[in-house]
Amino acid sequence: MTDNAAPVRLGLLPLTDAAPLVLAEADGIFAAEGVAVSLCVEPSWANIADKLAYGLLEGAVMLPPLGLAMALGMRRAAAPLLVPMSLSLNGNSIVLASRLAAHVLEDGAMPAPGVAGARLRGLLPSGPGLRLAVVHAWSTHDLLLRYWLAASGIDPDRDVTISVIPPPEMPAALAEGRIDGFCAGAPWGGVAARIGVGHAVLHSSAIWPNHPEKCLAVRADWAERAPATLIAVMRALLRAGQRCDDPANAPDLANLLAQPRFVGVEPALIAASLPGGAGEEVDRSVFASHGAAVPWPAHARWFAAQMARWGAMPEDAAARAEAIYRPDLYAAAADTLGMAMPDVTATGAFVGI
Amino acid sequence: MKVLLIDSEAERAGIVEAHLAGAGATEVVRPEPGEALPDAVARSNPDVVIVDMARADRDALDGIRRVADETPRPIVMFVDDDDPAFMEAAISAGVSSYTVVGVEVPDVKPIVRAAVAMFRRYHLVEQELARARSSLRERAVIDRAKSLLIRTRRMSEPEAHRWLRRQAMERSRRIAEIAAEFVASVNHEGDGTANNKPGNTGEETTNDR
């Protein structure tokens, strides 16, 4: 039962962790929940942000830091947004050019974050010689990369340069020597390895096990106008997310995501980053099982605090970040599916490296 | 006023560039081939950046703000909060624009407006072209299907037309789809008379009505 008939426009980027939306469309889960959804595959995060801001999308798969930056007025074209659920945990890898990766990996096995960081520090030239790239200035990738570098005694602002490159272009940038490494979601680390230009030296899940990755961000005014539609969309995404978490569904899901309309790379590279996948070049996503989709206020606080740490958000904005996350909406949708709701006032334990 | 115009479509960029001059842009610069957007901004030091939204590397412009904290590069930001309807139209047309802080929005607006108008017009022309091409292709496949019906089922041309139309109505499909399906099925059967070049069978049955 929903509030109106116009299709809900949801934006996404060609990444493995858009899986719940793609599956919900393909398996008719949106339709089963009585909601018409039109998926808009966008070429950049900036497009998603602009279209959300100007009402051309109702919601999107979102980088939480970008969503917070928009909602708190850090990015012009600000927009009141809500985050009613998380969409995935983990999923990014830090990839270095082969010659650097060989030093960090040494015997081939992926080392612990502290060991990898220490080895990378040993390779640094003096000055900002190492050129790394992330997918957006306000991204989980940027914050986790900086967190790891800083914990390893590498100053992310002085010892390295961090630029922004779209995920699908990372392997080519590495191949052409424009960068020395990157942090991006799957399958792009796997693609870099496949074409022989680099190797993953660390997964984001090693920096923060089960870290929040993408979230669902929706326009606050739309959520207010169409509360039943929002719950229907969330129910569909929770059900789809649970299916995505079942390794038995991974082959079909990989084929689906491999279509040119979505990620457009061979299914095996995508399957590697889905639950049950194998290999060290990509991290593996977790979607909705075991409370993975709960939008913990503590997560919003962590993102905001890290953004403030690197000067990307004023302290007063950080204090308002928590209110963007809406576990009450998650609870409303999860309850109707019989999914458990944890006590979100608990801090959500990230103790760091 | 200096405008950095970033558009992957060279032809459209040329048209937009010519139009911008008329709207008050004193200088229009374009990125070098293969040049990264932040480098282009740093090199050209523009007052306004107008960018084709299909470029994935537009994300790099969001990142320039941070770089600007440390180096004297221009700070670029999104235009503009006071006219959501205009920005919505711009985004629908595939244009995004950023202004360098310090430039008054009223000065920028005519320039962005001109770019948006040209993007939209180009977009319409492209759509019309695509429509025209697809209708030509459809006409060819319908003719091909009719010619096969006439030959293999001994129909007259009007009978072939009615047969296709009836199939389309019964199955709620378009005539061109029915025709394409029929041609494919005949080809699949390996009918020796079928061949993929309509009008090249030496018969008088390819009608052009």
Coordinates of C-alpha atoms in Angstrom, one line a residue:
Chain A
M1 CA 0.0 0.0 0.0
T2 CA 1.6 3.2 -1.1
D3 CA 0.9 6.9 -1.3
N4 CA 0.8 7.7 -5.0
A5 CA 1.3 6.2 -8.4
A6 CA 4.3 8.1 -9.8
P7 CA 7.4 5.8 -9.9
V8 CA 9.9 6.4 -7.2
R9 CA 13.2 7.4 -8.9
L10 CA 16.2 5.8 -7.2
G11 CA 19.8 6.6 -8.3
L12 CA 22.7 4.3 -8.3
L13 CA 26.3 4.0 -9.7
P14 CA 27.7 1.0 -11.5
L15 CA 29.1 -0.8 -8.4
T16 CA 28.6 -4.3 -7.0
D17 CA 27.1 -2.9 -3.9
A18 CA 24.1 -1.5 -5.8
A19 CA 23.0 -5.2 -5.8
P20 CA 19.9 -4.8 -3.5
L21 CA 18.3 -2.3 -5.9
V22 CA 19.1 -4.2 -9.0
L23 CA 17.8 -7.4 -7.5
A24 CA 14.7 -5.8 -6.1
E25 CA 13.9 -4.6 -9.6
A26 CA 14.8 -7.8 -11.5
D27 CA 13.0 -10.2 -9.0
G28 CA 9.9 -8.0 -8.9
I29 CA 10.3 -7.3 -5.2
F30 CA 9.4 -3.7 -5.6
A31 CA 6.3 -4.7 -7.4
A32 CA 5.5 -7.3 -4.8
E33 CA 5.6 -4.5 -2.2
G34 CA 3.2 -2.5 -4.3
V35 CA 5.7 0.2 -5.3
A36 CA 6.7 1.3 -8.8
V37 CA 10.4 2.1 -8.8
S38 CA 12.5 3.4 -11.7
L39 CA 16.3 2.9 -11.3
C40 CA 18.5 5.6 -12.7
V41 CA 22.1 4.6 -13.3
E42 CA 24.2 7.7 -13.1
P43 CA 27.7 8.3 -14.2
S44 CA 28.9 10.2 -11.1
W45 CA 28.2 10.8 -7.4
A46 CA 27.9 14.5 -8.3
N47 CA 25.0 13.7 -10.6
I48 CA 23.3 11.7 -7.8
A49 CA 23.8 14.6 -5.4
D50 CA 22.5 17.2 -7.9
K51 CA 19.5 15.2 -8.9
L52 CA 18.6 14.6 -5.3
A53 CA 19.0 18.2 -4.5
Y54 CA 16.8 19.4 -7.4
G55 CA 14.1 16.8 -7.0
L56 CA 14.9 14.6 -10.0
L57 CA 15.5 11.6 -7.7
E58 CA 13.5 10.7 -4.6
G59 CA 16.4 8.6 -3.2
A60 CA 19.7 7.0 -4.1
V61 CA 22.4 4.6 -3.1
M62 CA 24.6 7.1 -1.3
L63 CA 28.1 7.5 0.2
P64 CA 27.2 8.4 3.8
P65 CA 29.8 11.2 4.0
L66 CA 28.4 12.8 0.8
G67 CA 24.8 12.4 2.1
L68 CA 25.8 14.1 5.4
A69 CA 27.7 16.9 3.6
M70 CA 24.6 17.6 1.4
A71 CA 22.1 17.4 4.3
L72 CA 24.2 19.7 6.5
G73 CA 24.8 22.3 3.8
M74 CA 28.4 21.6 3.1
R75 CA 27.9 21.1 -0.6
R76 CA 26.1 23.9 -2.5
A77 CA 22.9 22.4 -3.9
A78 CA 22.2 21.3 -0.3
A79 CA 19.1 19.2 0.3
P80 CA 17.3 18.0 3.4
L81 CA 17.9 14.3 3.3
L82 CA 17.2 11.3 5.5
V83 CA 19.1 8.1 5.9
P84 CA 16.5 5.5 6.9
M85 CA 18.7 2.4 6.3
S86 CA 22.2 1.3 5.4
L87 CA 22.6 -0.7 2.2
S88 CA 25.9 -2.5 2.6
L89 CA 28.9 -3.1 4.8
N90 CA 32.5 -3.5 3.7
G91 CA 33.4 -3.9 0.0
N92 CA 36.3 -1.6 -0.7
S93 CA 39.9 -2.4 -1.4
I94 CA 43.1 -0.5 -1.3
V95 CA 45.0 -1.3 -4.4
L96 CA 48.6 -0.3 -5.2
A97 CA 50.6 -0.5 -8.4
S98 CA 52.2 -3.9 -8.8
R99 CA 55.8 -2.7 -7.9
L100 CA 54.5 -1.1 -4.6
A101 CA 52.1 -3.9 -3.8
A102 CA 54.9 -6.5 -4.1
H103 CA 56.8 -4.7 -1.2
V104 CA 53.7 -4.4 0.9
L105 CA 52.5 -8.0 0.3
E106 CA 56.0 -9.5 0.6
D107 CA 55.2 -13.2 0.7
G108 CA 51.9 -12.7 -1.1
A109 CA 49.4 -13.0 1.8
M110 CA 47.5 -9.9 2.7
P111 CA 49.0 -8.5 5.9
A112 CA 47.2 -6.9 8.9
P113 CA 46.5 -3.2 8.5
G114 CA 49.2 -2.1 10.9
V115 CA 51.8 -4.2 9.1
A116 CA 50.7 -3.1 5.7
G117 CA 50.8 0.5 6.8
A118 CA 54.3 0.2 8.3
R119 CA 55.6 -1.4 5.0
L120 CA 53.9 1.4 3.0
R121 CA 55.5 4.0 5.2
G122 CA 58.9 2.4 4.5
L123 CA 58.3 2.9 0.8
L124 CA 57.4 6.6 0.9
P125 CA 59.7 9.2 -0.7
S126 CA 60.0 12.4 1.2
G127 CA 57.2 14.9 0.4
P128 CA 53.8 14.1 -1.1
G129 CA 55.3 11.7 -3.7
L130 CA 52.7 8.9 -3.4
R131 CA 49.6 9.6 -5.5
L132 CA 46.5 7.9 -4.3
A133 CA 42.9 8.3 -5.5
V134 CA 39.5 7.9 -3.9
V135 CA 36.1 7.9 -5.5
H136 CA 34.8 11.2 -4.0
A137 CA 36.1 13.8 -1.7
W138 CA 33.3 12.9 0.7
S139 CA 33.4 9.2 0.7
T140 CA 33.8 6.2 3.0
H141 CA 36.8 5.4 0.9
D142 CA 38.5 8.7 1.7
L143 CA 37.8 8.5 5.4
L144 CA 38.9 4.9 5.9
L145 CA 42.0 5.4 3.8
R146 CA 43.0 8.5 5.8
Y147 CA 42.2 6.6 9.0
W148 CA 44.5 3.8 8.1
L149 CA 47.3 6.1 6.7
A150 CA 47.2 8.3 9.9
A151 CA 47.3 5.2 12.1
S152 CA 50.3 4.0 10.2
G153 CA 52.2 7.3 10.8
I154 CA 51.5 8.6 7.3
D155 CA 50.0 12.1 7.1
P156 CA 47.2 11.9 4.5
D157 CA 47.6 15.7 3.7
R158 CA 51.3 16.0 3.6
D159 CA 53.0 12.6 2.9
V160 CA 50.7 11.6 0.0
T161 CA 48.3 13.4 -2.4
I162 CA 44.8 12.1 -2.6
S163 CA 42.8 12.9 -5.8
V164 CA 39.3 12.0 -7.0
I165 CA 38.8 9.6 -9.9
P166 CA 35.6 7.7 -10.8
P167 CA 35.7 4.1 -9.8
P168 CA 35.5 2.6 -13.3
E169 CA 38.5 4.7 -14.4
M170 CA 40.8 3.7 -11.5
P171 CA 42.4 0.7 -13.3
A172 CA 43.2 2.8 -16.4
A173 CA 44.6 5.6 -14.2
L174 CA 46.8 3.1 -12.5
A175 CA 47.9 1.5 -15.8
E176 CA 48.8 4.9 -17.3
G177 CA 50.8 5.8 -14.2
R178 CA 48.7 8.8 -13.3
I179 CA 48.3 7.4 -9.8
D180 CA 50.2 4.9 -7.6
G181 CA 47.2 3.4 -5.9
F182 CA 43.5 3.8 -5.1
C183 CA 40.7 2.9 -2.7
A184 CA 37.5 1.9 -4.5
G185 CA 34.6 -0.5 -4.3
A186 CA 34.3 -3.8 -6.2
P187 CA 34.8 -4.9 -8.8
W188 CA 37.4 -2.3 -9.7
G189 CA 40.2 -3.7 -7.6
G190 CA 39.6 -7.0 -9.3
V191 CA 39.7 -5.4 -12.7
A192 CA 43.1 -3.8 -11.9
A193 CA 44.5 -7.2 -10.9
R194 CA 43.0 -8.8 -14.0
I195 CA 44.7 -6.4 -16.3
G196 CA 47.9 -6.8 -14.4
V197 CA 48.5 -3.3 -13.2
G198 CA 48.1 -3.6 -9.4
H199 CA 47.1 -5.7 -6.4
A200 CA 44.9 -5.2 -3.3
V201 CA 47.1 -4.8 -0.2
L202 CA 44.2 -4.2 2.2
H203 CA 40.4 -4.5 2.4
S204 CA 38.4 -1.8 4.0
S205 CA 36.9 -4.5 6.2
A206 CA 40.3 -5.0 7.7
I207 CA 40.5 -1.4 8.8
W208 CA 37.0 -1.5 10.4
P209 CA 35.4 -4.9 10.4
N210 CA 31.8 -4.6 9.1
H211 CA 32.1 -0.9 8.5
P212 CA 29.0 0.9 7.0
E213 CA 29.6 1.5 3.3
K214 CA 26.6 2.6 1.2
C215 CA 23.3 3.9 2.6
L216 CA 19.9 4.7 1.3
A217 CA 19.4 8.5 1.3
V218 CA 16.0 10.0 0.5
R219 CA 14.7 13.5 0.2
A220 CA 13.2 14.5 3.5
D221 CA 10.2 16.3 1.9
W222 CA 9.4 13.2 -0.2
A223 CA 9.6 10.9 2.9
E224 CA 7.2 13.2 4.6
R225 CA 4.8 13.2 1.7
A226 CA 4.9 9.5 1.0
P227 CA 5.7 7.6 4.2
A228 CA 4.0 4.4 3.2
T229 CA 5.9 4.4 -0.1
L230 CA 9.2 4.8 1.7
I231 CA 8.4 1.9 4.0
A232 CA 7.5 -0.2 0.9
V233 CA 10.8 0.7 -0.8
M234 CA 12.7 -0.2 2.4
R235 CA 10.9 -3.5 2.8
A236 CA 11.8 -4.4 -0.8
L237 CA 15.4 -3.4 -0.2
L238 CA 15.6 -5.4 3.0
R239 CA 14.1 -8.4 1.4
A240 CA 16.4 -8.0 -1.6
G241 CA 19.4 -7.4 0.7
Q242 CA 18.7 -10.7 2.5
R243 CA 18.6 -12.5 -0.9
C244 CA 21.9 -10.9 -1.9
D245 CA 23.5 -12.2 1.3
D246 CA 22.8 -15.8 0.4
P247 CA 25.9 -17.2 -1.4
A248 CA 23.6 -19.5 -3.4
N249 CA 22.2 -16.5 -5.2
A250 CA 25.6 -15.1 -6.0
P251 CA 26.0 -16.6 -9.6
D252 CA 22.6 -15.2 -10.7
L253 CA 23.2 -11.9 -9.0
A254 CA 26.7 -11.6 -10.6
N255 CA 25.1 -12.2 -14.1
L256 CA 22.5 -9.6 -13.4
L257 CA 25.0 -7.0 -12.3
A258 CA 27.3 -7.8 -15.2
Q259 CA 24.9 -6.4 -17.7
P260 CA 26.1 -3.4 -19.6
R261 CA 23.3 -1.3 -18.1
F262 CA 24.8 -1.9 -14.6
V263 CA 28.5 -2.7 -14.0
G264 CA 29.3 -4.2 -17.4
V265 CA 32.3 -6.4 -16.5
E266 CA 32.5 -10.2 -16.6
P267 CA 30.4 -12.0 -13.9
A268 CA 33.3 -13.7 -12.3
L269 CA 34.8 -10.4 -11.3
I270 CA 31.6 -9.4 -9.7
A271 CA 30.9 -12.7 -8.0
A272 CA 34.3 -12.4 -6.2
S273 CA 32.9 -9.5 -4.1
L274 CA 29.5 -11.0 -3.4
P275 CA 28.8 -13.1 -0.3
G276 CA 30.6 -16.5 -0.7
G277 CA 33.1 -15.0 -3.2
A278 CA 36.7 -15.9 -3.2
G279 CA 40.1 -14.2 -3.8
E280 CA 42.0 -11.4 -2.2
E281 CA 41.7 -8.6 -4.8
V282 CA 38.3 -7.4 -3.6
D283 CA 36.5 -7.1 -0.3
R284 CA 33.1 -8.8 0.2
S285 CA 29.9 -6.9 0.8
V286 CA 27.3 -7.7 3.5
F287 CA 23.8 -6.4 2.8
A288 CA 20.9 -6.8 5.1
S289 CA 21.3 -9.9 7.2
H290 CA 22.2 -9.8 10.9
G291 CA 21.1 -6.2 11.3
A292 CA 23.6 -5.0 8.6
A293 CA 21.1 -2.4 7.3
V294 CA 20.5 -0.7 10.7
P295 CA 21.4 3.0 10.4
W296 CA 23.3 3.4 13.6
P297 CA 23.4 7.0 14.9
A298 CA 26.9 6.0 16.1
H299 CA 27.9 5.6 12.4
A300 CA 26.8 9.1 11.5
R301 CA 28.8 10.4 14.5
W302 CA 31.9 8.5 13.3
F303 CA 31.7 9.8 9.8
A304 CA 31.1 13.3 10.9
A305 CA 33.9 13.2 13.4
Q306 CA 36.3 11.9 10.8
M307 CA 35.2 14.6 8.3
A308 CA 35.7 17.2 11.0
R309 CA 39.1 15.7 11.7
W310 CA 40.3 16.3 8.2
G311 CA 38.8 19.8 8.0
A312 CA 36.0 18.7 5.7
M313 CA 33.2 19.6 8.1
P314 CA 32.9 22.2 10.8
E315 CA 32.4 20.9 14.3
D316 CA 28.9 22.4 14.7
A317 CA 27.8 20.5 11.5
A318 CA 29.2 17.3 12.9
A319 CA 27.0 17.7 16.0
R320 CA 23.9 17.7 13.7
A321 CA 24.9 14.7 11.7
E322 CA 23.3 12.2 14.0
A323 CA 19.8 13.5 13.4
I324 CA 20.0 12.6 9.6
Y325 CA 20.1 8.9 10.5
R326 CA 16.6 7.6 11.2
P327 CA 16.7 4.2 13.0
D328 CA 13.0 4.8 13.8
L329 CA 12.1 4.4 10.1
Y330 CA 14.3 1.3 9.8
A331 CA 12.5 -0.1 12.8
A332 CA 9.1 0.5 11.2
A333 CA 10.1 -1.3 8.1
A334 CA 12.1 -4.1 9.7
D335 CA 9.3 -4.8 12.3
T336 CA 6.8 -5.6 9.5
L337 CA 9.3 -8.2 8.2
G338 CA 9.9 -9.7 11.6
M339 CA 13.6 -8.5 11.5
A340 CA 15.1 -7.8 14.9
M341 CA 15.9 -4.2 16.0
P342 CA 18.9 -3.7 18.1
D343 CA 19.3 -1.1 20.8
V344 CA 20.7 1.7 18.7
T345 CA 21.6 3.8 21.7
A346 CA 24.5 1.5 22.2
T347 CA 27.7 3.1 20.8
G348 CA 28.4 0.6 18.0
A349 CA 31.8 -0.6 18.8
F350 CA 34.5 0.6 16.5
V351 CA 37.7 0.7 18.5
G352 CA 40.0 1.2 15.6
I353 CA 43.3 -0.5 14.6
Chain B
M1 CA 34.2 36.5 -17.8
K2 CA 36.2 33.4 -18.3
V3 CA 34.2 30.1 -18.8
L4 CA 35.7 26.6 -18.7
L5 CA 33.6 24.5 -20.9
I6 CA 33.9 20.8 -20.4
D7 CA 32.0 18.7 -22.9
S8 CA 32.9 15.3 -24.3
E9 CA 30.9 16.0 -27.4
A10 CA 33.2 18.1 -29.6
E11 CA 30.5 19.1 -32.0
R12 CA 28.1 20.3 -29.3
A13 CA 31.0 22.0 -27.5
G14 CA 31.7 24.1 -30.6
I15 CA 28.1 25.2 -30.8
V16 CA 27.8 26.0 -27.1
E17 CA 31.1 27.9 -27.2
A18 CA 29.9 30.1 -30.1
H19 CA 26.7 30.8 -28.2
L20 CA 28.4 31.6 -24.9
A21 CA 30.3 34.5 -26.5
G22 CA 27.0 36.1 -27.4
A23 CA 25.8 35.7 -23.8
G24 CA 28.7 37.7 -22.3
A25 CA 31.5 35.2 -21.8
T26 CA 34.7 37.1 -22.7
E27 CA 36.7 34.0 -23.0
V28 CA 35.8 30.3 -23.3
V29 CA 38.4 27.7 -22.6
R30 CA 38.2 24.0 -23.2
P31 CA 40.3 21.3 -21.5
E32 CA 43.2 19.7 -23.3
P33 CA 42.5 16.2 -24.6
G34 CA 43.0 13.8 -21.7
E35 CA 43.4 16.6 -19.2
A36 CA 42.0 15.9 -15.7
L37 CA 39.3 18.3 -14.6
P38 CA 41.1 19.7 -11.5
D39 CA 44.2 20.3 -13.7
A40 CA 42.0 22.1 -16.3
V41 CA 40.5 24.3 -13.6
A42 CA 43.9 25.1 -12.1
R43 CA 45.4 25.9 -15.5
S44 CA 42.6 28.1 -16.8
N45 CA 41.6 29.7 -13.6
P46 CA 38.0 30.2 -14.8
D47 CA 35.1 32.2 -13.2
V48 CA 32.6 29.6 -14.2
V49 CA 32.8 26.0 -15.0
I50 CA 30.1 24.5 -17.3
V51 CA 30.2 20.7 -17.5
D52 CA 28.5 18.0 -19.4
M53 CA 26.8 15.8 -16.7
A54 CA 27.6 12.6 -18.6
R55 CA 31.3 13.0 -17.5
A56 CA 32.0 10.7 -14.6
D57 CA 35.0 12.7 -13.6
R58 CA 32.8 15.6 -12.7
D59 CA 33.1 14.2 -9.2
A60 CA 36.6 15.6 -9.2
L61 CA 35.1 19.1 -9.1
D62 CA 33.4 18.4 -5.8
G63 CA 36.9 17.6 -4.5
I64 CA 38.5 20.9 -5.5
R65 CA 37.1 22.7 -2.5
R66 CA 39.4 20.8 -0.2
V67 CA 42.5 21.4 -2.4
A68 CA 41.6 25.1 -2.3
D69 CA 42.2 25.3 1.4
E70 CA 45.9 24.8 0.9
T71 CA 46.7 26.2 -2.5
P72 CA 45.5 29.4 -4.2
R73 CA 43.4 27.5 -6.7
P74 CA 39.9 28.8 -7.4
I75 CA 37.2 27.4 -5.3
V76 CA 34.4 26.1 -7.4
M77 CA 30.9 25.5 -6.2
F78 CA 27.6 24.6 -7.5
V79 CA 25.3 27.3 -9.0
D80 CA 22.8 28.2 -7.5
D81 CA 20.5 27.9 -4.6
D82 CA 18.0 30.7 -5.4
D83 CA 16.4 29.2 -8.5
P84 CA 15.7 25.5 -8.1
A85 CA 13.4 25.4 -11.2
F86 CA 16.2 26.7 -13.4
M87 CA 18.7 24.2 -12.0
E88 CA 16.3 21.4 -12.5
A89 CA 15.9 22.4 -16.1
A90 CA 19.7 22.6 -16.5
I91 CA 20.1 19.1 -15.0
S92 CA 17.4 17.7 -17.2
A93 CA 19.3 19.2 -20.2
G94 CA 22.5 17.5 -19.0
V95 CA 24.3 20.6 -17.8
S96 CA 25.9 21.4 -14.5
S97 CA 27.6 24.6 -13.6
Y98 CA 29.9 25.7 -10.9
T99 CA 30.9 29.3 -10.1
V100 CA 34.1 30.4 -8.5
V101 CA 33.4 32.0 -5.2
G102 CA 33.3 35.8 -5.5
V103 CA 31.6 35.9 -8.9
E104 CA 28.1 37.3 -8.5
V105 CA 25.4 34.9 -9.5
P106 CA 23.4 37.4 -11.6
D107 CA 26.5 37.8 -13.9
V108 CA 26.8 34.1 -14.3
K109 CA 23.2 33.3 -15.0
P110 CA 22.8 34.4 -18.6
I111 CA 25.9 32.4 -19.5
V112 CA 24.7 29.3 -17.8
R113 CA 21.3 29.9 -19.3
A114 CA 22.8 30.1 -22.8
A115 CA 24.6 26.9 -22.3
V116 CA 21.5 25.1 -21.1
A117 CA 19.5 26.3 -24.1
M118 CA 22.1 25.0 -26.5
F119 CA 22.4 21.7 -24.7
R120 CA 18.7 21.2 -24.8
R121 CA 18.4 22.1 -28.4
Y122 CA 21.2 19.8 -29.3
H123 CA 19.5 17.1 -27.3
L124 CA 16.2 17.5 -29.1
V125 CA 18.0 17.4 -32.5
E126 CA 19.7 14.2 -31.4
Q127 CA 16.4 12.6 -30.3
E128 CA 14.8 13.5 -33.6
L129 CA 17.7 12.0 -35.5
A130 CA 17.4 8.8 -33.4
R131 CA 13.7 8.7 -34.1
A132 CA 14.2 9.2 -37.8
R133 CA 16.9 6.5 -37.9
S134 CA 14.8 4.0 -36.0
S135 CA 11.7 4.7 -38.1
L136 CA 13.8 4.1 -41.3
R137 CA 15.0 0.8 -39.8
E138 CA 11.5 -0.2 -38.9
R139 CA 10.2 0.6 -42.4
A140 CA 12.9 -1.6 -43.8
V141 CA 12.1 -4.5 -41.6
I142 CA 8.4 -4.2 -42.3
D143 CA 9.0 -4.2 -46.0
R144 CA 11.2 -7.2 -45.6
A145 CA 8.5 -9.1 -43.7
K146 CA 5.9 -8.2 -46.3
S147 CA 8.2 -9.4 -49.1
L148 CA 8.7 -12.8 -47.2
L149 CA 4.9 -13.1 -46.6
I150 CA 4.2 -12.5 -50.3
R151 CA 6.7 -15.0 -51.4
T152 CA 6.4 -17.8 -48.9
R153 CA 2.7 -17.5 -48.1
R154 CA 1.5 -16.2 -51.5
M155 CA -0.2 -13.2 -50.0
S156 CA -0.9 -10.0 -51.8
E157 CA 0.8 -6.9 -50.4
P158 CA -2.4 -5.6 -48.7
E159 CA -2.9 -9.1 -47.3
A160 CA 0.6 -9.1 -45.9
H161 CA 0.0 -5.7 -44.4
R162 CA -3.3 -6.8 -42.8
W163 CA -1.6 -10.0 -41.4
L164 CA 1.1 -8.0 -39.7
R165 CA -1.4 -5.5 -38.4
R166 CA -3.7 -8.2 -37.0
Q167 CA -0.8 -10.0 -35.3
A168 CA 0.3 -6.7 -33.7
M169 CA -3.2 -5.9 -32.5
E170 CA -3.8 -9.4 -31.1
R171 CA -0.5 -9.4 -29.2
S172 CA -0.5 -5.7 -28.2
R173 CA 2.8 -5.2 -29.9
R174 CA 4.1 -2.8 -32.5
I175 CA 4.0 -3.8 -36.2
A176 CA 7.7 -3.3 -36.5
E177 CA 8.3 -5.8 -33.6
I178 CA 6.0 -8.4 -35.2
A179 CA 7.8 -7.9 -38.5
A180 CA 11.3 -8.2 -37.0
E181 CA 10.2 -11.4 -35.2
F182 CA 8.7 -12.9 -38.3
V183 CA 11.8 -12.1 -40.4
A184 CA 14.0 -13.6 -37.7
S185 CA 11.9 -16.8 -37.5
V186 CA 12.0 -17.3 -41.3
N187 CA 15.8 -16.8 -41.3
H188 CA 16.0 -19.2 -38.4
E189 CA 14.1 -21.9 -40.3
G190 CA 16.9 -21.6 -42.9
D191 CA 14.4 -20.8 -45.6
G192 CA 16.6 -20.6 -48.6
T193 CA 14.7 -17.6 -49.9
A194 CA 15.4 -15.6 -46.8
N195 CA 18.3 -13.2 -46.8
N196 CA 19.3 -10.3 -44.7
K197 CA 19.3 -7.6 -47.3
P198 CA 15.9 -6.2 -47.9
G199 CA 15.4 -5.0 -51.4
N200 CA 18.3 -7.1 -52.7
T201 CA 16.3 -10.2 -53.6
G202 CA 15.6 -9.1 -57.1
E203 CA 11.9 -9.1 -56.6
E204 CA 9.4 -6.5 -57.2
T205 CA 7.7 -6.9 -53.8
T206 CA 9.6 -4.5 -51.6
N207 CA 6.9 -1.9 -51.3
D208 CA 7.7 1.6 -50.2
R209 CA 4.3 2.8 -49.1

